[in-house]
PDB file of C-alpha atoms and ligand atoms in Angstrom:
ATOM      1  CA  MET A   1     -32.376 -14.624  61.691  1.00  0.00           C
ATOM      2  CA  SER A   2     -33.476 -11.578  59.457  1.00  0.00           C
ATOM      3  CA  ASP A   3     -31.294  -7.928  59.492  1.00  0.00           C
ATOM      4  CA  ALA A   4     -32.390  -5.423  61.361  1.00  0.00           C
ATOM      5  CA  LEU A   5     -31.946  -3.860  57.967  1.00  0.00           C
ATOM      6  CA  ARG A   6     -31.440  -4.674  54.457  1.00  0.00           C
ATOM      7  CA  LEU A   7     -31.213  -2.607  51.399  1.00  0.00           C
ATOM      8  CA  SER A   8     -30.926  -4.123  48.466  1.00  0.00           C
ATOM      9  CA  GLY A   9     -31.118  -2.207  44.758  1.00  0.00           C
ATOM     10  CA  ILE A  10     -31.540   0.924  46.090  1.00  0.00           C
ATOM     11  CA  GLU A  11     -31.010   3.538  43.224  1.00  0.00           C
ATOM     12  CA  LYS A  12     -31.574   7.561  43.429  1.00  0.00           C
ATOM     13  CA  GLY A  13     -31.613  10.268  41.397  1.00  0.00           C
ATOM     14  CA  TYR A  14     -31.856  13.932  41.828  1.00  0.00           C
ATOM     15  CA  ASN A  15     -33.461  15.477  38.586  1.00  0.00           C
ATOM     16  CA  LEU A  16     -32.717  18.728  37.891  1.00  0.00           C
ATOM     17  CA  GLY A  17     -34.807  19.422  34.821  1.00  0.00           C
ATOM     18  CA  GLN A  18     -33.365  16.229  33.055  1.00  0.00           C
ATOM     19  CA  PRO A  19     -34.350  13.224  34.376  1.00  0.00           C
ATOM     20  CA  ASN A  20     -31.823  11.051  36.566  1.00  0.00           C
ATOM     21  CA  GLU A  21     -29.050  13.750  35.538  1.00  0.00           C
ATOM     22  CA  ILE A  22     -27.456  13.549  39.132  1.00  0.00           C
ATOM     23  CA  ARG A  23     -27.738   9.800  39.881  1.00  0.00           C
ATOM     24  CA  VAL A  24     -26.134   9.328  43.196  1.00  0.00           C
ATOM     25  CA  LEU A  25     -27.502   5.317  44.575  1.00  0.00           C
ATOM     26  CA  ASN A  26     -26.680   3.120  41.654  1.00  0.00           C
ATOM     27  CA  GLY A  27     -27.536  -0.494  42.980  1.00  0.00           C
ATOM     28  CA  VAL A  28     -26.530   0.008  46.831  1.00  0.00           C
ATOM     29  CA  ASP A  29     -26.472  -3.832  48.430  1.00  0.00           C
ATOM     30  CA  LEU A  30     -26.534  -3.883  52.163  1.00  0.00           C
ATOM     31  CA  ALA A  31     -27.243  -5.783  55.361  1.00  0.00           C
ATOM     32  CA  VAL A  32     -26.998  -4.382  58.916  1.00  0.00           C
ATOM     33  CA  PRO A  33     -27.724  -7.520  61.321  1.00  0.00           C
ATOM     34  CA  ALA A  34     -28.997  -6.531  64.757  1.00  0.00           C
ATOM     35  CA  GLY A  35     -25.695  -6.113  67.428  1.00  0.00           C
ATOM     36  CA  GLN A  36     -23.399  -5.057  64.524  1.00  0.00           C
ATOM     37  CA  VAL A  37     -21.721  -1.060  64.180  1.00  0.00           C
ATOM     38  CA  THR A  38     -21.371  -0.444  60.328  1.00  0.00           C
ATOM     39  CA  ALA A  39     -18.992   2.571  59.436  1.00  0.00           C
ATOM     40  CA  LEU A  40     -20.421   3.636  55.904  1.00  0.00           C
ATOM     41  CA  VAL A  41     -17.296   5.935  54.552  1.00  0.00           C
ATOM     42  CA  ALA A  42     -17.675   8.248  51.826  1.00  0.00           C
ATOM     43  CA  PRO A  43     -16.093  11.425  49.946  1.00  0.00           C
ATOM     44  CA  SER A  44     -18.099  14.457  50.463  1.00  0.00           C
ATOM     45  CA  GLY A  45     -21.150  14.524  47.909  1.00  0.00           C
ATOM     46  CA  ALA A  46     -20.722  10.563  47.736  1.00  0.00           C
ATOM     47  CA  GLY A  47     -24.322  10.192  48.963  1.00  0.00           C
ATOM     48  CA  LYS A  48     -24.381   9.433  52.222  1.00  0.00           C
ATOM     49  CA  SER A  49     -26.757  11.492  54.025  1.00  0.00           C
ATOM     50  CA  THR A  50     -29.244  10.448  50.562  1.00  0.00           C
ATOM     51  CA  LEU A  51     -28.556   6.669  51.511  1.00  0.00           C
ATOM     52  CA  LEU A  52     -29.341   7.304  55.369  1.00  0.00           C
ATOM     53  CA  HIS A  53     -32.081   9.103  54.530  1.00  0.00           C
ATOM     54  CA  ILE A  54     -33.493   6.387  52.326  1.00  0.00           C
ATOM     55  CA  ALA A  55     -32.588   4.043  55.231  1.00  0.00           C
ATOM     56  CA  GLY A  56     -34.401   5.961  57.584  1.00  0.00           C
ATOM     57  CA  LEU A  57     -37.775   6.111  55.710  1.00  0.00           C
ATOM     58  CA  LEU A  58     -37.215   9.790  55.515  1.00  0.00           C
ATOM     59  CA  ASP A  59     -36.889   9.379  52.057  1.00  0.00           C
ATOM     60  CA  THR A  60     -37.825   6.923  49.319  1.00  0.00           C
ATOM     61  CA  PRO A  61     -35.407   5.423  46.265  1.00  0.00           C
ATOM     62  CA  ASP A  62     -36.360   5.526  42.713  1.00  0.00           C
ATOM     63  CA  ALA A  63     -36.393   1.832  42.871  1.00  0.00           C
ATOM     64  CA  GLY A  64     -34.630  -0.900  45.222  1.00  0.00           C
ATOM     65  CA  ARG A  65     -36.308  -2.240  48.894  1.00  0.00           C
ATOM     66  CA  VAL A  66     -35.657  -1.637  52.323  1.00  0.00           C
ATOM     67  CA  THR A  67     -36.632  -4.115  54.644  1.00  0.00           C
ATOM     68  CA  MET A  68     -36.889  -4.262  58.610  1.00  0.00           C
ATOM     69  CA  ALA A  69     -36.468  -6.983  60.116  1.00  0.00           C
ATOM     70  CA  GLY A  70     -38.222  -8.611  57.567  1.00  0.00           C
ATOM     71  CA  ASP A  71     -40.807  -6.151  56.911  1.00  0.00           C
ATOM     72  CA  ASP A  72     -40.897  -4.499  53.472  1.00  0.00           C
ATOM     73  CA  LEU A  73     -41.257  -1.016  53.749  1.00  0.00           C
ATOM     74  CA  THR A  74     -40.694  -0.006  50.005  1.00  0.00           C
ATOM     75  CA  GLY A  75     -44.084   0.138  48.889  1.00  0.00           C
ATOM     76  CA  GLN A  76     -45.876   1.005  52.409  1.00  0.00           C
ATOM     77  CA  SER A  77     -48.407   3.931  52.695  1.00  0.00           C
ATOM     78  CA  ASP A  78     -46.923   6.978  53.905  1.00  0.00           C
ATOM     79  CA  ARG A  79     -48.510   6.480  57.565  1.00  0.00           C
ATOM     80  CA  ALA A  80     -47.084   2.842  58.208  1.00  0.00           C
ATOM     81  CA  ARG A  81     -43.687   4.449  56.845  1.00  0.00           C
ATOM     82  CA  THR A  82     -44.025   7.199  59.446  1.00  0.00           C
ATOM     83  CA  ARG A  83     -45.194   4.892  62.175  1.00  0.00           C
ATOM     84  CA  ALA A  84     -42.456   2.403  61.191  1.00  0.00           C
ATOM     85  CA  ARG A  85     -39.527   5.006  61.356  1.00  0.00           C
ATOM     86  CA  ARG A  86     -41.021   6.149  64.814  1.00  0.00           C
ATOM     87  CA  GLU A  87     -40.844   3.439  66.244  1.00  0.00           C
ATOM     88  CA  ARG A  88     -38.197   1.226  65.213  1.00  0.00           C
ATOM     89  CA  VAL A  89     -35.726   3.976  63.930  1.00  0.00           C
ATOM     90  CA  GLY A  90     -33.054   6.289  65.572  1.00  0.00           C
ATOM     91  CA  PHE A  91     -31.782   8.942  63.695  1.00  0.00           C
ATOM     92  CA  VAL A  92     -28.967  11.449  64.589  1.00  0.00           C
ATOM     93  CA  TYR A  93     -27.874  14.533  62.066  1.00  0.00           C
ATOM     94  CA  GLN A  94     -24.772  15.875  61.447  1.00  0.00           C
ATOM     95  CA  PHE A  95     -26.113  18.908  63.367  1.00  0.00           C
ATOM     96  CA  HIS A  96     -28.088  17.867  66.366  1.00  0.00           C
ATOM     97  CA  HIS A  97     -31.345  19.772  65.329  1.00  0.00           C
ATOM     98  CA  LEU A  98     -32.925  19.896  68.999  1.00  0.00           C
ATOM     99  CA  LEU A  99     -35.956  21.693  69.664  1.00  0.00           C
ATOM    100  CA  PRO A 100     -33.803  25.189  71.233  1.00  0.00           C
ATOM    101  CA  GLU A 101     -36.812  25.868  73.199  1.00  0.00           C
ATOM    102  CA  PHE A 102     -36.892  22.706  74.252  1.00  0.00           C
ATOM    103  CA  THR A 103     -34.147  21.692  77.752  1.00  0.00           C
ATOM    104  CA  ALA A 104     -31.999  18.320  76.877  1.00  0.00           C
ATOM    105  CA  ALA A 105     -34.550  16.226  79.336  1.00  0.00           C
ATOM    106  CA  GLU A 106     -37.863  17.650  77.438  1.00  0.00           C
ATOM    107  CA  ASN A 107     -36.037  16.770  73.951  1.00  0.00           C
ATOM    108  CA  ILE A 108     -35.921  12.919  74.846  1.00  0.00           C
ATOM    109  CA  VAL A 109     -39.732  12.985  76.161  1.00  0.00           C
ATOM    110  CA  LEU A 110     -40.990  14.348  73.435  1.00  0.00           C
ATOM    111  CA  PRO A 111     -40.712  11.816  71.051  1.00  0.00           C
ATOM    112  CA  GLN A 112     -42.143   9.199  73.882  1.00  0.00           C
ATOM    113  CA  LEU A 113     -44.838  10.810  74.472  1.00  0.00           C
ATOM    114  CA  ALA A 114     -45.723  11.424  70.623  1.00  0.00           C
ATOM    115  CA  ASN A 115     -45.109   7.268  70.407  1.00  0.00           C
ATOM    116  CA  GLY A 116     -47.623   6.931  73.431  1.00  0.00           C
ATOM    117  CA  VAL A 117     -45.679   6.331  76.794  1.00  0.00           C
ATOM    118  CA  ALA A 118     -46.891   8.202  79.813  1.00  0.00           C
ATOM    119  CA  PRO A 119     -44.834  11.485  80.604  1.00  0.00           C
ATOM    120  CA  ALA A 120     -43.438  10.409  84.711  1.00  0.00           C
ATOM    121  CA  ALA A 121     -42.259   7.409  82.485  1.00  0.00           C
ATOM    122  CA  ALA A 122     -40.687   9.037  79.801  1.00  0.00           C
ATOM    123  CA  ARG A 123     -38.910  11.556  82.076  1.00  0.00           C
ATOM    124  CA  ALA A 124     -37.585   8.546  84.149  1.00  0.00           C
ATOM    125  CA  ARG A 125     -36.270   7.254  80.744  1.00  0.00           C
ATOM    126  CA  ALA A 126     -34.789  11.134  79.322  1.00  0.00           C
ATOM    127  CA  GLU A 127     -33.057  10.694  82.429  1.00  0.00           C
ATOM    128  CA  ASP A 128     -31.654   7.485  82.810  1.00  0.00           C
ATOM    129  CA  LEU A 129     -30.440   8.050  79.084  1.00  0.00           C
ATOM    130  CA  LEU A 130     -29.294  11.550  79.401  1.00  0.00           C
ATOM    131  CA  GLY A 131     -27.233   9.940  83.041  1.00  0.00           C
ATOM    132  CA  ARG A 132     -25.539   7.121  80.870  1.00  0.00           C
ATOM    133  CA  VAL A 133     -23.930   9.437  78.528  1.00  0.00           C
ATOM    134  CA  GLY A 134     -22.643  11.462  82.132  1.00  0.00           C
ATOM    135  CA  LEU A 135     -24.924  14.673  81.550  1.00  0.00           C
ATOM    136  CA  ASP A 136     -27.321  14.469  84.883  1.00  0.00           C
ATOM    137  CA  HIS A 137     -26.391  17.470  85.319  1.00  0.00           C
ATOM    138  CA  ARG A 138     -27.801  19.233  82.342  1.00  0.00           C
ATOM    139  CA  LEU A 139     -31.200  18.010  82.216  1.00  0.00           C
ATOM    140  CA  ASP A 140     -33.233  21.051  82.608  1.00  0.00           C
ATOM    141  CA  HIS A 141     -30.611  23.008  80.003  1.00  0.00           C
ATOM    142  CA  ARG A 142     -31.814  24.056  76.940  1.00  0.00           C
ATOM    143  CA  PRO A 143     -29.297  23.308  73.897  1.00  0.00           C
ATOM    144  CA  ALA A 144     -27.907  26.932  73.844  1.00  0.00           C
ATOM    145  CA  GLU A 145     -26.990  26.816  76.861  1.00  0.00           C
ATOM    146  CA  MET A 146     -24.481  22.886  76.127  1.00  0.00           C
ATOM    147  CA  SER A 147     -21.230  22.824  74.819  1.00  0.00           C
ATOM    148  CA  GLY A 148     -21.366  20.885  71.069  1.00  0.00           C
ATOM    149  CA  GLY A 149     -20.520  17.220  72.704  1.00  0.00           C
ATOM    150  CA  GLU A 150     -23.103  18.162  74.994  1.00  0.00           C
ATOM    151  CA  GLN A 151     -25.547  18.794  72.557  1.00  0.00           C
ATOM    152  CA  GLN A 152     -24.686  15.887  70.477  1.00  0.00           C
ATOM    153  CA  ARG A 153     -24.721  13.949  73.525  1.00  0.00           C
ATOM    154  CA  THR A 154     -28.232  14.925  73.575  1.00  0.00           C
ATOM    155  CA  ALA A 155     -29.078  14.104  69.922  1.00  0.00           C
ATOM    156  CA  PHE A 156     -28.305  10.519  70.616  1.00  0.00           C
ATOM    157  CA  CYS A 157     -30.445  10.242  73.807  1.00  0.00           C
ATOM    158  CA  ARG A 158     -32.909  11.533  71.475  1.00  0.00           C
ATOM    159  CA  ALA A 159     -31.803   9.028  68.508  1.00  0.00           C
ATOM    160  CA  LEU A 160     -32.903   6.168  71.357  1.00  0.00           C
ATOM    161  CA  ALA A 161     -35.902   7.613  73.177  1.00  0.00           C
ATOM    162  CA  ASN A 162     -37.822   5.134  71.846  1.00  0.00           C
ATOM    163  CA  GLY A 163     -36.100   2.175  71.777  1.00  0.00           C
ATOM    164  CA  PRO A 164     -34.772   1.787  68.642  1.00  0.00           C
ATOM    165  CA  SER A 165     -33.757  -1.465  66.648  1.00  0.00           C
ATOM    166  CA  LEU A 166     -31.633   0.481  64.280  1.00  0.00           C
ATOM    167  CA  LEU A 167     -29.342   3.602  64.906  1.00  0.00           C
ATOM    168  CA  LEU A 168     -28.850   5.653  61.697  1.00  0.00           C
ATOM    169  CA  ALA A 169     -26.158   8.527  62.673  1.00  0.00           C
ATOM    170  CA  ASP A 170     -24.750  11.220  59.701  1.00  0.00           C
ATOM    171  CA  GLU A 171     -21.212  11.992  60.617  1.00  0.00           C
ATOM    172  CA  PRO A 172     -22.364  13.079  64.580  1.00  0.00           C
ATOM    173  CA  THR A 173     -19.043  13.706  65.312  1.00  0.00           C
ATOM    174  CA  GLY A 174     -18.280  15.851  62.350  1.00  0.00           C
ATOM    175  CA  ASN A 175     -18.086  19.006  63.643  1.00  0.00           C
ATOM    176  CA  LEU A 176     -17.159  18.590  67.281  1.00  0.00           C
ATOM    177  CA  ASP A 177     -13.178  18.698  68.577  1.00  0.00           C
ATOM    178  CA  PRO A 178     -11.149  15.425  68.150  1.00  0.00           C
ATOM    179  CA  GLY A 179     -11.247  14.704  71.889  1.00  0.00           C
ATOM    180  CA  THR A 180     -15.099  15.705  72.052  1.00  0.00           C
ATOM    181  CA  SER A 181     -15.506  13.141  69.239  1.00  0.00           C
ATOM    182  CA  ASP A 182     -14.283  10.620  70.850  1.00  0.00           C
ATOM    183  CA  THR A 183     -15.779  11.279  74.503  1.00  0.00           C
ATOM    184  CA  VAL A 184     -19.623  11.176  72.352  1.00  0.00           C
ATOM    185  CA  PHE A 185     -18.511   8.296  70.093  1.00  0.00           C
ATOM    186  CA  ASP A 186     -17.650   6.310  72.918  1.00  0.00           C
ATOM    187  CA  ALA A 187     -20.887   6.846  75.036  1.00  0.00           C
ATOM    188  CA  LEU A 188     -22.893   6.057  71.538  1.00  0.00           C
ATOM    189  CA  MET A 189     -20.537   2.528  71.583  1.00  0.00           C
ATOM    190  CA  ALA A 190     -21.349   1.960  74.882  1.00  0.00           C
ATOM    191  CA  LEU A 191     -25.466   2.057  74.209  1.00  0.00           C
ATOM    192  CA  VAL A 192     -25.222   0.798  71.609  1.00  0.00           C
ATOM    193  CA  ARG A 193     -23.009  -2.529  72.399  1.00  0.00           C
ATOM    194  CA  GLU A 194     -25.590  -2.461  75.925  1.00  0.00           C
ATOM    195  CA  THR A 195     -29.183  -2.078  73.807  1.00  0.00           C
ATOM    196  CA  GLY A 196     -27.720  -5.214  71.092  1.00  0.00           C
ATOM    197  CA  MET A 197     -29.252  -2.357  68.403  1.00  0.00           C
ATOM    198  CA  ALA A 198     -27.976  -2.233  64.589  1.00  0.00           C
ATOM    199  CA  ALA A 199     -26.091   0.953  63.680  1.00  0.00           C
ATOM    200  CA  LEU A 200     -24.754   2.092  60.777  1.00  0.00           C
ATOM    201  CA  ILE A 201     -22.756   5.595  61.196  1.00  0.00           C
ATOM    202  CA  ALA A 202     -21.659   7.121  58.047  1.00  0.00           C
ATOM    203  CA  THR A 203     -18.457   9.196  59.408  1.00  0.00           C
ATOM    204  CA  HIS A 204     -14.892  11.015  57.416  1.00  0.00           C
ATOM    205  CA  ASN A 205     -13.172   9.748  60.191  1.00  0.00           C
ATOM    206  CA  LEU A 206     -10.969   6.659  59.563  1.00  0.00           C
ATOM    207  CA  ASP A 207      -9.803   6.203  63.300  1.00  0.00           C
ATOM    208  CA  LEU A 208     -13.344   6.170  64.296  1.00  0.00           C
ATOM    209  CA  ALA A 209     -14.324   3.630  61.529  1.00  0.00           C
ATOM    210  CA  ALA A 210     -11.843   1.465  62.445  1.00  0.00           C
ATOM    211  CA  ARG A 211     -13.058   1.083  66.294  1.00  0.00           C
ATOM    212  CA  MET A 212     -16.804   0.070  64.676  1.00  0.00           C
ATOM    213  CA  ASP A 213     -17.565  -3.769  63.615  1.00  0.00           C
ATOM    214  CA  ARG A 214     -17.025  -3.775  59.769  1.00  0.00           C
ATOM    215  CA  THR A 215     -16.806  -0.722  57.655  1.00  0.00           C
ATOM    216  CA  VAL A 216     -18.606   0.101  53.948  1.00  0.00           C
ATOM    217  CA  ARG A 217     -17.463   2.465  51.323  1.00  0.00           C
ATOM    218  CA  LEU A 218     -19.570   4.177  49.041  1.00  0.00           C
ATOM    219  CA  GLU A 219     -17.813   4.209  45.631  1.00  0.00           C
ATOM    220  CA  GLN A 220     -19.626   5.588  42.579  1.00  0.00           C
ATOM    221  CA  GLY A 221     -23.154   5.111  44.033  1.00  0.00           C
ATOM    222  CA  LYS A 222     -22.209   1.662  45.069  1.00  0.00           C
ATOM    223  CA  LEU A 223     -20.534   0.043  48.300  1.00  0.00           C
ATOM    224  CA  VAL A 224     -17.611  -1.897  48.119  1.00  0.00           C
TER     225      VAL A 224
HETATM  226  N1  LIG B   1     -32.332  17.270  46.800  1.00  0.00           N
HETATM  227  C1  LIG B   1     -30.681  17.397  46.073  1.00  0.00           C
HETATM  228  N2  LIG B   1     -31.363  18.004  45.134  1.00  0.00           N
HETATM  229  C2  LIG B   1     -30.065  17.585  43.959  1.00  0.00           C
HETATM  230  N3  LIG B   1     -29.028  17.120  43.923  1.00  0.00           N
HETATM  231  C3  LIG B   1     -29.574  16.602  45.581  1.00  0.00           C
HETATM  232  C4  LIG B   1     -29.887  16.717  46.718  1.00  0.00           C
HETATM  233  N4  LIG B   1     -29.326  16.432  47.858  1.00  0.00           N
HETATM  234  C5  LIG B   1     -28.254  15.926  47.038  1.00  0.00           C
HETATM  235  N5  LIG B   1     -27.928  16.392  45.843  1.00  0.00           N
HETATM  236  C6  LIG B   1     -26.752  15.696  45.590  1.00  0.00           C
HETATM  237  O1  LIG B   1     -26.070  14.601  45.541  1.00  0.00           O
HETATM  238  C7  LIG B   1     -25.338  14.284  45.910  1.00  0.00           C
HETATM  239  C8  LIG B   1     -24.761  13.294  47.250  1.00  0.00           C
HETATM  240  O2  LIG B   1     -25.573  14.157  48.316  1.00  0.00           O
HETATM  241  P1  LIG B   1     -25.277  13.485  49.901  1.00  0.00           P
HETATM  242  O3  LIG B   1     -25.772  14.756  50.937  1.00  0.00           O
HETATM  243  O4  LIG B   1     -25.920  12.544  49.948  1.00  0.00           O
HETATM  244  O5  LIG B   1     -23.536  13.510  50.278  1.00  0.00           O
HETATM  245  P2  LIG B   1     -23.010  13.314  51.714  1.00  0.00           P
HETATM  246  O6  LIG B   1     -21.772  11.992  50.591  1.00  0.00           O
HETATM  247  O7  LIG B   1     -23.749  13.474  52.363  1.00  0.00           O
HETATM  248  O8  LIG B   1     -21.599  14.501  51.606  1.00  0.00           O
HETATM  249  P3  LIG B   1     -20.941  15.575  52.914  1.00  0.00           P
HETATM  250  O9  LIG B   1     -20.317  14.840  53.326  1.00  0.00           O
HETATM  251  O10 LIG B   1     -20.576  16.524  52.015  1.00  0.00           O
HETATM  252  O11 LIG B   1     -22.613  15.292  53.420  1.00  0.00           O
HETATM  253  C9  LIG B   1     -24.081  15.610  45.819  1.00  0.00           C
HETATM  254  O12 LIG B   1     -24.094  15.665  44.679  1.00  0.00           O
HETATM  255  C10 LIG B   1     -25.358  16.708  45.603  1.00  0.00           C
HETATM  256  O13 LIG B   1     -25.116  17.553  45.197  1.00  0.00           O
HETATM  257 MG1  LIG B   2     -24.013  14.637  54.202  1.00  0.00          MG
END
């Protein structure tokens, strides 16, 4: 069976005047099979966000290939990559990036509408997802009316709205207190287990990493 995500030979540098002045990724190889949760651990500035953005088709590598379930998306058009992102990938940002003028439920409905789901079905799915992370009572609250942990659980539900086969999360509990971080993480793990998704989760928290299936470390632009 092909892996939900496969990265091969990924290189990325940022050019600030001189070519490749900052080399961030230096030949990253990684396979994430369906149903497996992988922790991505590295110090600040090592390139975790850069790697996740490339894996999530939000950015393009200088070299290397990004393959999802056997489909090589590397050289495809922006349109094809946007579509693949919408249909296959759920992304949780370090800060939730919820739309402030919309309620929790609406934030989960909107990506489904963009994917062609009918409004009633989208609303039902939003309520189901929010219910599963204990937010039945927050459906119609806006982000500013929710706690940090509630916002982050809502962001997880939004990432899962279109039933992605791959979940990418960039330090999803980084700005939460330890107790809240555990609650958010438990909700995430339960949803991942239930759906059989592949997940790649960047974290600074080694205790959380130890509860995932596997840990990879980014060192000198490579995974070890
Ligand atoms: N757009 C950019 N232009 C120039 N340099 C960048 C850009 N984005 C990131 N970098 C540099 O690339 C390196 C890796 O950044 P990245 O954000 O991937 O690290 P990170 O591991 O996610 O760090 P953190 O744990 O602090 O979030 C850093 O040295 C950063 O300064
Ligand atoms: Mg980062």
